[in-house]
Amino acid sequence: MEFTRIILYPLHTEKTYTFGALPQKKYAFVVDTKATKTDIAIAFESIYGIHPSKIATQIRKPAKVRTGTLKPGYSKKTKIAYITLPQGTDIATSNKEAPKETPSKKVDASPAKKVENLAKKEITKKEVK
């Protein structure tokens, strides 16, 4: 099984948001139903570069879904992996949590400076022609 197809996406629920308050960080991921704990550990380590300290899995059975007909439909069978990281390590699972890049140059927002900068650019363009 390819490690890129084992971990499907992170799971964001009320329960998983409470994991952020724990001293050891825990994250929940929806994984392939055929994946074992060792497969999940290898895939997680190859993607994030951190070896997990503990992995717990849970299989959610299909539930009845209302379809508007006499025969009910069913949701898909899913497998969730709760991954515990070693003490003091952390990952970013969404774009909101990703570290922001700091700009290398400090930009002066005064209108007089903007006019001077535009004038300098126009002069250099005329000199090149």
mmCIF file of N, CA, C and O in Angstrom, residues 38-98:
data_model
loop_
_atom_site.group_PDB
_atom_site.id
_atom_site.type_symbol
_atom_site.label_atom_id
_atom_site.label_comp_id
_atom_site.label_asym_id
_atom_site.label_seq_id
_atom_site.Cartn_x
_atom_site.Cartn_y
_atom_site.Cartn_z
ATOM 1 N N THR A 38 1.153 0.103 11.937
ATOM 2 C CA THR A 38 2.527 0.292 11.446
ATOM 3 C C THR A 38 2.538 1.040 10.116
ATOM 4 O O THR A 38 3.412 1.877 9.884
ATOM 5 N N ASP A 39 1.562 0.751 9.254
ATOM 6 C CA ASP A 39 1.447 1.491 7.991
ATOM 7 C C ASP A 39 1.191 2.971 8.256
ATOM 8 O O ASP A 39 1.775 3.845 7.616
ATOM 9 N N ILE A 40 0.313 3.253 9.221
ATOM 10 C CA ILE A 40 -0.008 4.641 9.563
ATOM 11 C C ILE A 40 1.211 5.347 10.130
ATOM 12 O O ILE A 40 1.494 6.499 9.794
ATOM 13 N N ALA A 41 1.982 4.648 10.981
ATOM 14 C CA ALA A 41 3.184 5.247 11.575
ATOM 15 C C ALA A 41 4.219 5.576 10.511
ATOM 16 O O ALA A 41 4.822 6.657 10.523
ATOM 17 N N ILE A 42 4.423 4.685 9.551
ATOM 18 C CA ILE A 42 5.385 4.915 8.471
ATOM 19 C C ILE A 42 4.935 6.072 7.595
ATOM 20 O O ILE A 42 5.732 6.941 7.219
ATOM 21 N N ALA A 43 3.629 6.118 7.260
ATOM 22 C CA ALA A 43 3.114 7.199 6.419
ATOM 23 C C ALA A 43 3.212 8.539 7.136
ATOM 24 O O ALA A 43 3.609 9.543 6.533
ATOM 25 N N PHE A 44 2.886 8.585 8.419
ATOM 26 C CA PHE A 44 2.952 9.832 9.179
ATOM 27 C C PHE A 44 4.394 10.328 9.279
ATOM 28 O O PHE A 44 4.666 11.514 9.124
ATOM 29 N N GLU A 45 5.321 9.414 9.527
ATOM 30 C CA GLU A 45 6.728 9.800 9.642
ATOM 31 C C GLU A 45 7.280 10.300 8.307
ATOM 32 O O GLU A 45 8.060 11.249 8.260
ATOM 33 N N SER A 46 6.860 9.702 7.203
ATOM 34 C CA SER A 46 7.358 10.140 5.901
ATOM 35 C C SER A 46 6.766 11.495 5.494
ATOM 36 O O SER A 46 7.414 12.276 4.819
ATOM 37 N N ILE A 47 5.538 11.796 5.920
ATOM 38 C CA ILE A 47 4.906 13.063 5.552
ATOM 39 C C ILE A 47 5.373 14.199 6.454
ATOM 40 O O ILE A 47 5.761 15.261 5.978
ATOM 41 N N TYR A 48 5.344 13.988 7.776
ATOM 42 C CA TYR A 48 5.626 15.059 8.726
ATOM 43 C C TYR A 48 7.039 15.023 9.304
ATOM 44 O O TYR A 48 7.472 15.980 9.932
ATOM 45 N N GLY A 49 7.751 13.915 9.165
ATOM 46 C CA GLY A 49 9.120 13.832 9.665
ATOM 47 C C GLY A 49 9.217 13.606 11.160
ATOM 48 O O GLY A 49 10.287 13.763 11.739
ATOM 49 N N ILE A 50 8.143 13.224 11.816
ATOM 50 C CA ILE A 50 8.136 12.968 13.257
ATOM 51 C C ILE A 50 7.614 11.557 13.490
ATOM 52 O O ILE A 50 6.578 11.165 12.949
ATOM 53 N N HIS A 51 8.327 10.778 14.310
ATOM 54 C CA HIS A 51 7.880 9.429 14.635
ATOM 55 C C HIS A 51 6.853 9.513 15.763
ATOM 56 O O HIS A 51 7.147 10.034 16.829
ATOM 57 N N PRO A 52 5.610 9.034 15.545
ATOM 58 C CA PRO A 52 4.584 9.138 16.594
ATOM 59 C C PRO A 52 4.884 8.209 17.762
ATOM 60 O O PRO A 52 5.422 7.113 17.579
ATOM 61 N N SER A 53 4.523 8.655 18.973
ATOM 62 C CA SER A 53 4.774 7.822 20.144
ATOM 63 C C SER A 53 3.655 6.799 20.354
ATOM 64 O O SER A 53 3.900 5.730 20.914
ATOM 65 N N LYS A 54 2.434 7.111 19.920
ATOM 66 C CA LYS A 54 1.321 6.185 20.096
ATOM 67 C C LYS A 54 0.286 6.405 19.005
ATOM 68 O O LYS A 54 0.064 7.536 18.581
ATOM 69 N N ILE A 55 -0.337 5.308 18.557
ATOM 70 C CA ILE A 55 -1.406 5.391 17.557
ATOM 71 C C ILE A 55 -2.576 4.540 18.034
ATOM 72 O O ILE A 55 -2.398 3.365 18.361
ATOM 73 N N ALA A 56 -3.750 5.126 18.088
ATOM 74 C CA ALA A 56 -4.977 4.404 18.408
ATOM 75 C C ALA A 56 -5.914 4.539 17.214
ATOM 76 O O ALA A 56 -6.021 5.616 16.625
ATOM 77 N N THR A 57 -6.569 3.449 16.847
ATOM 78 C CA THR A 57 -7.463 3.480 15.693
ATOM 79 C C THR A 57 -8.886 3.174 16.124
ATOM 80 O O THR A 57 -9.115 2.496 17.124
ATOM 81 N N GLN A 58 -9.821 3.678 15.351
ATOM 82 C CA GLN A 58 -11.235 3.474 15.612
ATOM 83 C C GLN A 58 -11.935 3.304 14.269
ATOM 84 O O GLN A 58 -11.692 4.080 13.345
ATOM 85 N N ILE A 59 -12.807 2.309 14.172
ATOM 86 C CA ILE A 59 -13.566 2.098 12.946
ATOM 87 C C ILE A 59 -14.999 2.561 13.187
ATOM 88 O O ILE A 59 -15.655 2.110 14.119
ATOM 89 N N ARG A 60 -15.460 3.484 12.365
ATOM 90 C CA ARG A 60 -16.844 3.950 12.432
ATOM 91 C C ARG A 60 -17.673 3.139 11.448
ATOM 92 O O ARG A 60 -17.415 3.155 10.243
ATOM 93 N N LYS A 61 -18.664 2.478 11.979
ATOM 94 C CA LYS A 61 -19.524 1.645 11.144
ATOM 95 C C LYS A 61 -20.476 2.528 10.344
ATOM 96 O O LYS A 61 -20.770 3.658 10.740
ATOM 97 N N PRO A 62 -20.987 2.018 9.210
ATOM 98 C CA PRO A 62 -21.943 2.802 8.424
ATOM 99 C C PRO A 62 -23.210 3.086 9.229
ATOM 100 O O PRO A 62 -23.725 2.231 9.940
ATOM 101 N N ALA A 63 -23.700 4.308 9.109
ATOM 102 C CA ALA A 63 -24.919 4.712 9.805
ATOM 103 C C ALA A 63 -26.017 4.968 8.782
ATOM 104 O O ALA A 63 -25.743 5.306 7.624
ATOM 105 N N LYS A 64 -27.269 4.836 9.215
ATOM 106 C CA LYS A 64 -28.385 5.084 8.317
ATOM 107 C C LYS A 64 -28.473 6.568 7.993
ATOM 108 O O LYS A 64 -28.312 7.416 8.857
ATOM 109 N N VAL A 65 -28.741 6.864 6.726
ATOM 110 C CA VAL A 65 -28.866 8.236 6.252
ATOM 111 C C VAL A 65 -30.222 8.366 5.576
ATOM 112 O O VAL A 65 -30.628 7.488 4.808
ATOM 113 N N ARG A 66 -30.919 9.463 5.871
ATOM 114 C CA ARG A 66 -32.219 9.688 5.239
ATOM 115 C C ARG A 66 -32.025 10.065 3.778
ATOM 116 O O ARG A 66 -31.253 10.953 3.449
ATOM 117 N N THR A 67 -32.758 9.388 2.901
ATOM 118 C CA THR A 67 -32.625 9.645 1.473
ATOM 119 C C THR A 67 -33.898 10.202 0.856
ATOM 120 O O THR A 67 -33.890 10.615 -0.291
ATOM 121 N N GLY A 68 -35.000 10.183 1.574
ATOM 122 C CA GLY A 68 -36.263 10.668 1.024
ATOM 123 C C GLY A 68 -37.051 9.588 0.319
ATOM 124 O O GLY A 68 -38.087 9.853 -0.273
ATOM 125 N N THR A 69 -36.558 8.357 0.363
ATOM 126 C CA THR A 69 -37.279 7.232 -0.223
ATOM 127 C C THR A 69 -37.600 6.235 0.883
ATOM 128 O O THR A 69 -37.249 6.435 2.046
ATOM 129 N N LEU A 70 -38.246 5.143 0.542
ATOM 130 C CA LEU A 70 -38.578 4.135 1.547
ATOM 131 C C LEU A 70 -37.341 3.385 2.036
ATOM 132 O O LEU A 70 -37.289 2.916 3.169
ATOM 133 N N LYS A 71 -36.345 3.244 1.188
ATOM 134 C CA LYS A 71 -35.141 2.513 1.579
ATOM 135 C C LYS A 71 -34.094 3.508 2.097
ATOM 136 O O LYS A 71 -33.728 4.444 1.383
ATOM 137 N N PRO A 72 -33.600 3.323 3.318
ATOM 138 C CA PRO A 72 -32.586 4.253 3.830
ATOM 139 C C PRO A 72 -31.234 4.008 3.179
ATOM 140 O O PRO A 72 -30.917 2.888 2.764
ATOM 141 N N GLY A 73 -30.457 5.053 3.096
ATOM 142 C CA GLY A 73 -29.102 4.912 2.603
ATOM 143 C C GLY A 73 -28.152 4.731 3.776
ATOM 144 O O GLY A 73 -28.546 4.812 4.942
ATOM 145 N N TYR A 74 -26.894 4.501 3.487
ATOM 146 C CA TYR A 74 -25.904 4.313 4.535
ATOM 147 C C TYR A 74 -24.679 5.163 4.240
ATOM 148 O O TYR A 74 -24.287 5.337 3.083
ATOM 149 N N SER A 75 -24.054 5.664 5.298
ATOM 150 C CA SER A 75 -22.806 6.405 5.142
ATOM 151 C C SER A 75 -21.667 5.410 4.932
ATOM 152 O O SER A 75 -21.846 4.201 5.108
ATOM 153 N N LYS A 76 -20.494 5.930 4.609
ATOM 154 C CA LYS A 76 -19.365 5.053 4.351
ATOM 155 C C LYS A 76 -18.714 4.598 5.650
ATOM 156 O O LYS A 76 -18.745 5.293 6.660
ATOM 157 N N LYS A 77 -18.090 3.446 5.585
ATOM 158 C CA LYS A 77 -17.309 2.940 6.705
ATOM 159 C C LYS A 77 -15.978 3.694 6.707
ATOM 160 O O LYS A 77 -15.314 3.786 5.673
ATOM 161 N N THR A 78 -15.604 4.277 7.838
ATOM 162 C CA THR A 78 -14.366 5.040 7.920
ATOM 163 C C THR A 78 -13.516 4.548 9.079
ATOM 164 O O THR A 78 -14.023 3.970 10.048
ATOM 165 N N LYS A 79 -12.229 4.803 8.959
ATOM 166 C CA LYS A 79 -11.284 4.451 10.023
ATOM 167 C C LYS A 79 -10.567 5.724 10.439
ATOM 168 O O LYS A 79 -10.069 6.472 9.596
ATOM 169 N N ILE A 80 -10.521 5.972 11.744
ATOM 170 C CA ILE A 80 -9.882 7.170 12.276
ATOM 171 C C ILE A 80 -8.666 6.756 13.082
ATOM 172 O O ILE A 80 -8.729 5.813 13.877
ATOM 173 N N ALA A 81 -7.559 7.460 12.874
ATOM 174 C CA ALA A 81 -6.336 7.203 13.633
ATOM 175 C C ALA A 81 -6.075 8.406 14.526
ATOM 176 O O ALA A 81 -5.986 9.536 14.056
ATOM 177 N N TYR A 82 -5.960 8.157 15.833
ATOM 178 C CA TYR A 82 -5.586 9.182 16.802
ATOM 179 C C TYR A 82 -4.096 9.034 17.061
ATOM 180 O O TYR A 82 -3.646 8.049 17.646
ATOM 181 N N ILE A 83 -3.316 10.015 16.606
ATOM 182 C CA ILE A 83 -1.859 9.937 16.665
ATOM 183 C C ILE A 83 -1.354 10.852 17.770
ATOM 184 O O ILE A 83 -1.633 12.049 17.777
ATOM 185 N N THR A 84 -0.602 10.270 18.715
ATOM 186 C CA THR A 84 -0.003 11.024 19.806
ATOM 187 C C THR A 84 1.454 11.281 19.462
ATOM 188 O O THR A 84 2.197 10.357 19.119
ATOM 189 N N LEU A 85 1.868 12.547 19.576
ATOM 190 C CA LEU A 85 3.243 12.927 19.265
ATOM 191 C C LEU A 85 4.092 12.920 20.525
ATOM 192 O O LEU A 85 3.581 13.030 21.635
ATOM 193 N N PRO A 86 5.427 12.819 20.388
ATOM 194 C CA PRO A 86 6.296 12.921 21.552
ATOM 195 C C PRO A 86 6.177 14.294 22.214
ATOM 196 O O PRO A 86 5.772 15.266 21.577
ATOM 197 N N GLN A 87 6.554 14.343 23.495
ATOM 198 C CA GLN A 87 6.460 15.588 24.273
ATOM 199 C C GLN A 87 7.289 16.691 23.620
ATOM 200 O O GLN A 87 8.433 16.478 23.238
ATOM 201 N N GLY A 88 6.696 17.866 23.448
ATOM 202 C CA GLY A 88 7.406 19.025 22.920
ATOM 203 C C GLY A 88 7.421 19.156 21.411
ATOM 204 O O GLY A 88 8.020 20.072 20.872
ATOM 205 N N THR A 89 6.760 18.262 20.679
ATOM 206 C CA THR A 89 6.700 18.371 19.219
ATOM 207 C C THR A 89 5.302 18.783 18.802
ATOM 208 O O THR A 89 4.335 18.548 19.515
ATOM 209 N N ASP A 90 5.197 19.399 17.621
ATOM 210 C CA ASP A 90 3.930 19.900 17.123
ATOM 211 C C ASP A 90 3.985 19.929 15.603
ATOM 212 O O ASP A 90 5.060 20.037 15.016
ATOM 213 N N ILE A 91 2.822 19.841 14.953
ATOM 214 C CA ILE A 91 2.725 19.931 13.500
ATOM 215 C C ILE A 91 1.625 20.908 13.142
ATOM 216 O O ILE A 91 0.804 21.266 13.978
ATOM 217 N N ALA A 92 1.575 21.332 11.878
ATOM 218 C CA ALA A 92 0.496 22.176 11.372
ATOM 219 C C ALA A 92 -0.371 21.318 10.465
ATOM 220 O O ALA A 92 0.108 20.781 9.475
ATOM 221 N N THR A 93 -1.661 21.191 10.817
ATOM 222 C CA THR A 93 -2.552 20.357 10.010
ATOM 223 C C THR A 93 -3.427 21.154 9.069
ATOM 224 O O THR A 93 -4.099 20.592 8.234
ATOM 225 N N SER A 94 -3.442 22.493 9.207
ATOM 226 C CA SER A 94 -4.228 23.322 8.303
ATOM 227 C C SER A 94 -3.453 24.591 7.995
ATOM 228 O O SER A 94 -2.448 24.892 8.616
ATOM 229 N N ASN A 95 -3.931 25.355 7.014
ATOM 230 C CA ASN A 95 -3.258 26.593 6.633
ATOM 231 C C ASN A 95 -3.331 27.649 7.725
ATOM 232 O O ASN A 95 -2.487 28.520 7.804
ATOM 233 N N LYS A 96 -4.351 27.599 8.573
ATOM 234 C CA LYS A 96 -4.494 28.581 9.641
ATOM 235 C C LYS A 96 -3.381 28.442 10.674
ATOM 236 O O LYS A 96 -2.966 29.399 11.274
ATOM 237 N N GLU A 97 -2.913 27.197 10.880
ATOM 238 C CA GLU A 97 -1.901 26.938 11.895
ATOM 239 C C GLU A 97 -0.478 27.091 11.370
ATOM 240 O O GLU A 97 0.465 27.079 12.126
ATOM 241 N N ALA A 98 -0.323 27.204 10.073
ATOM 242 C CA ALA A 98 1.009 27.284 9.487
ATOM 243 C C ALA A 98 1.700 28.580 9.919
ATOM 244 O O ALA A 98 1.050 29.621 10.041
#
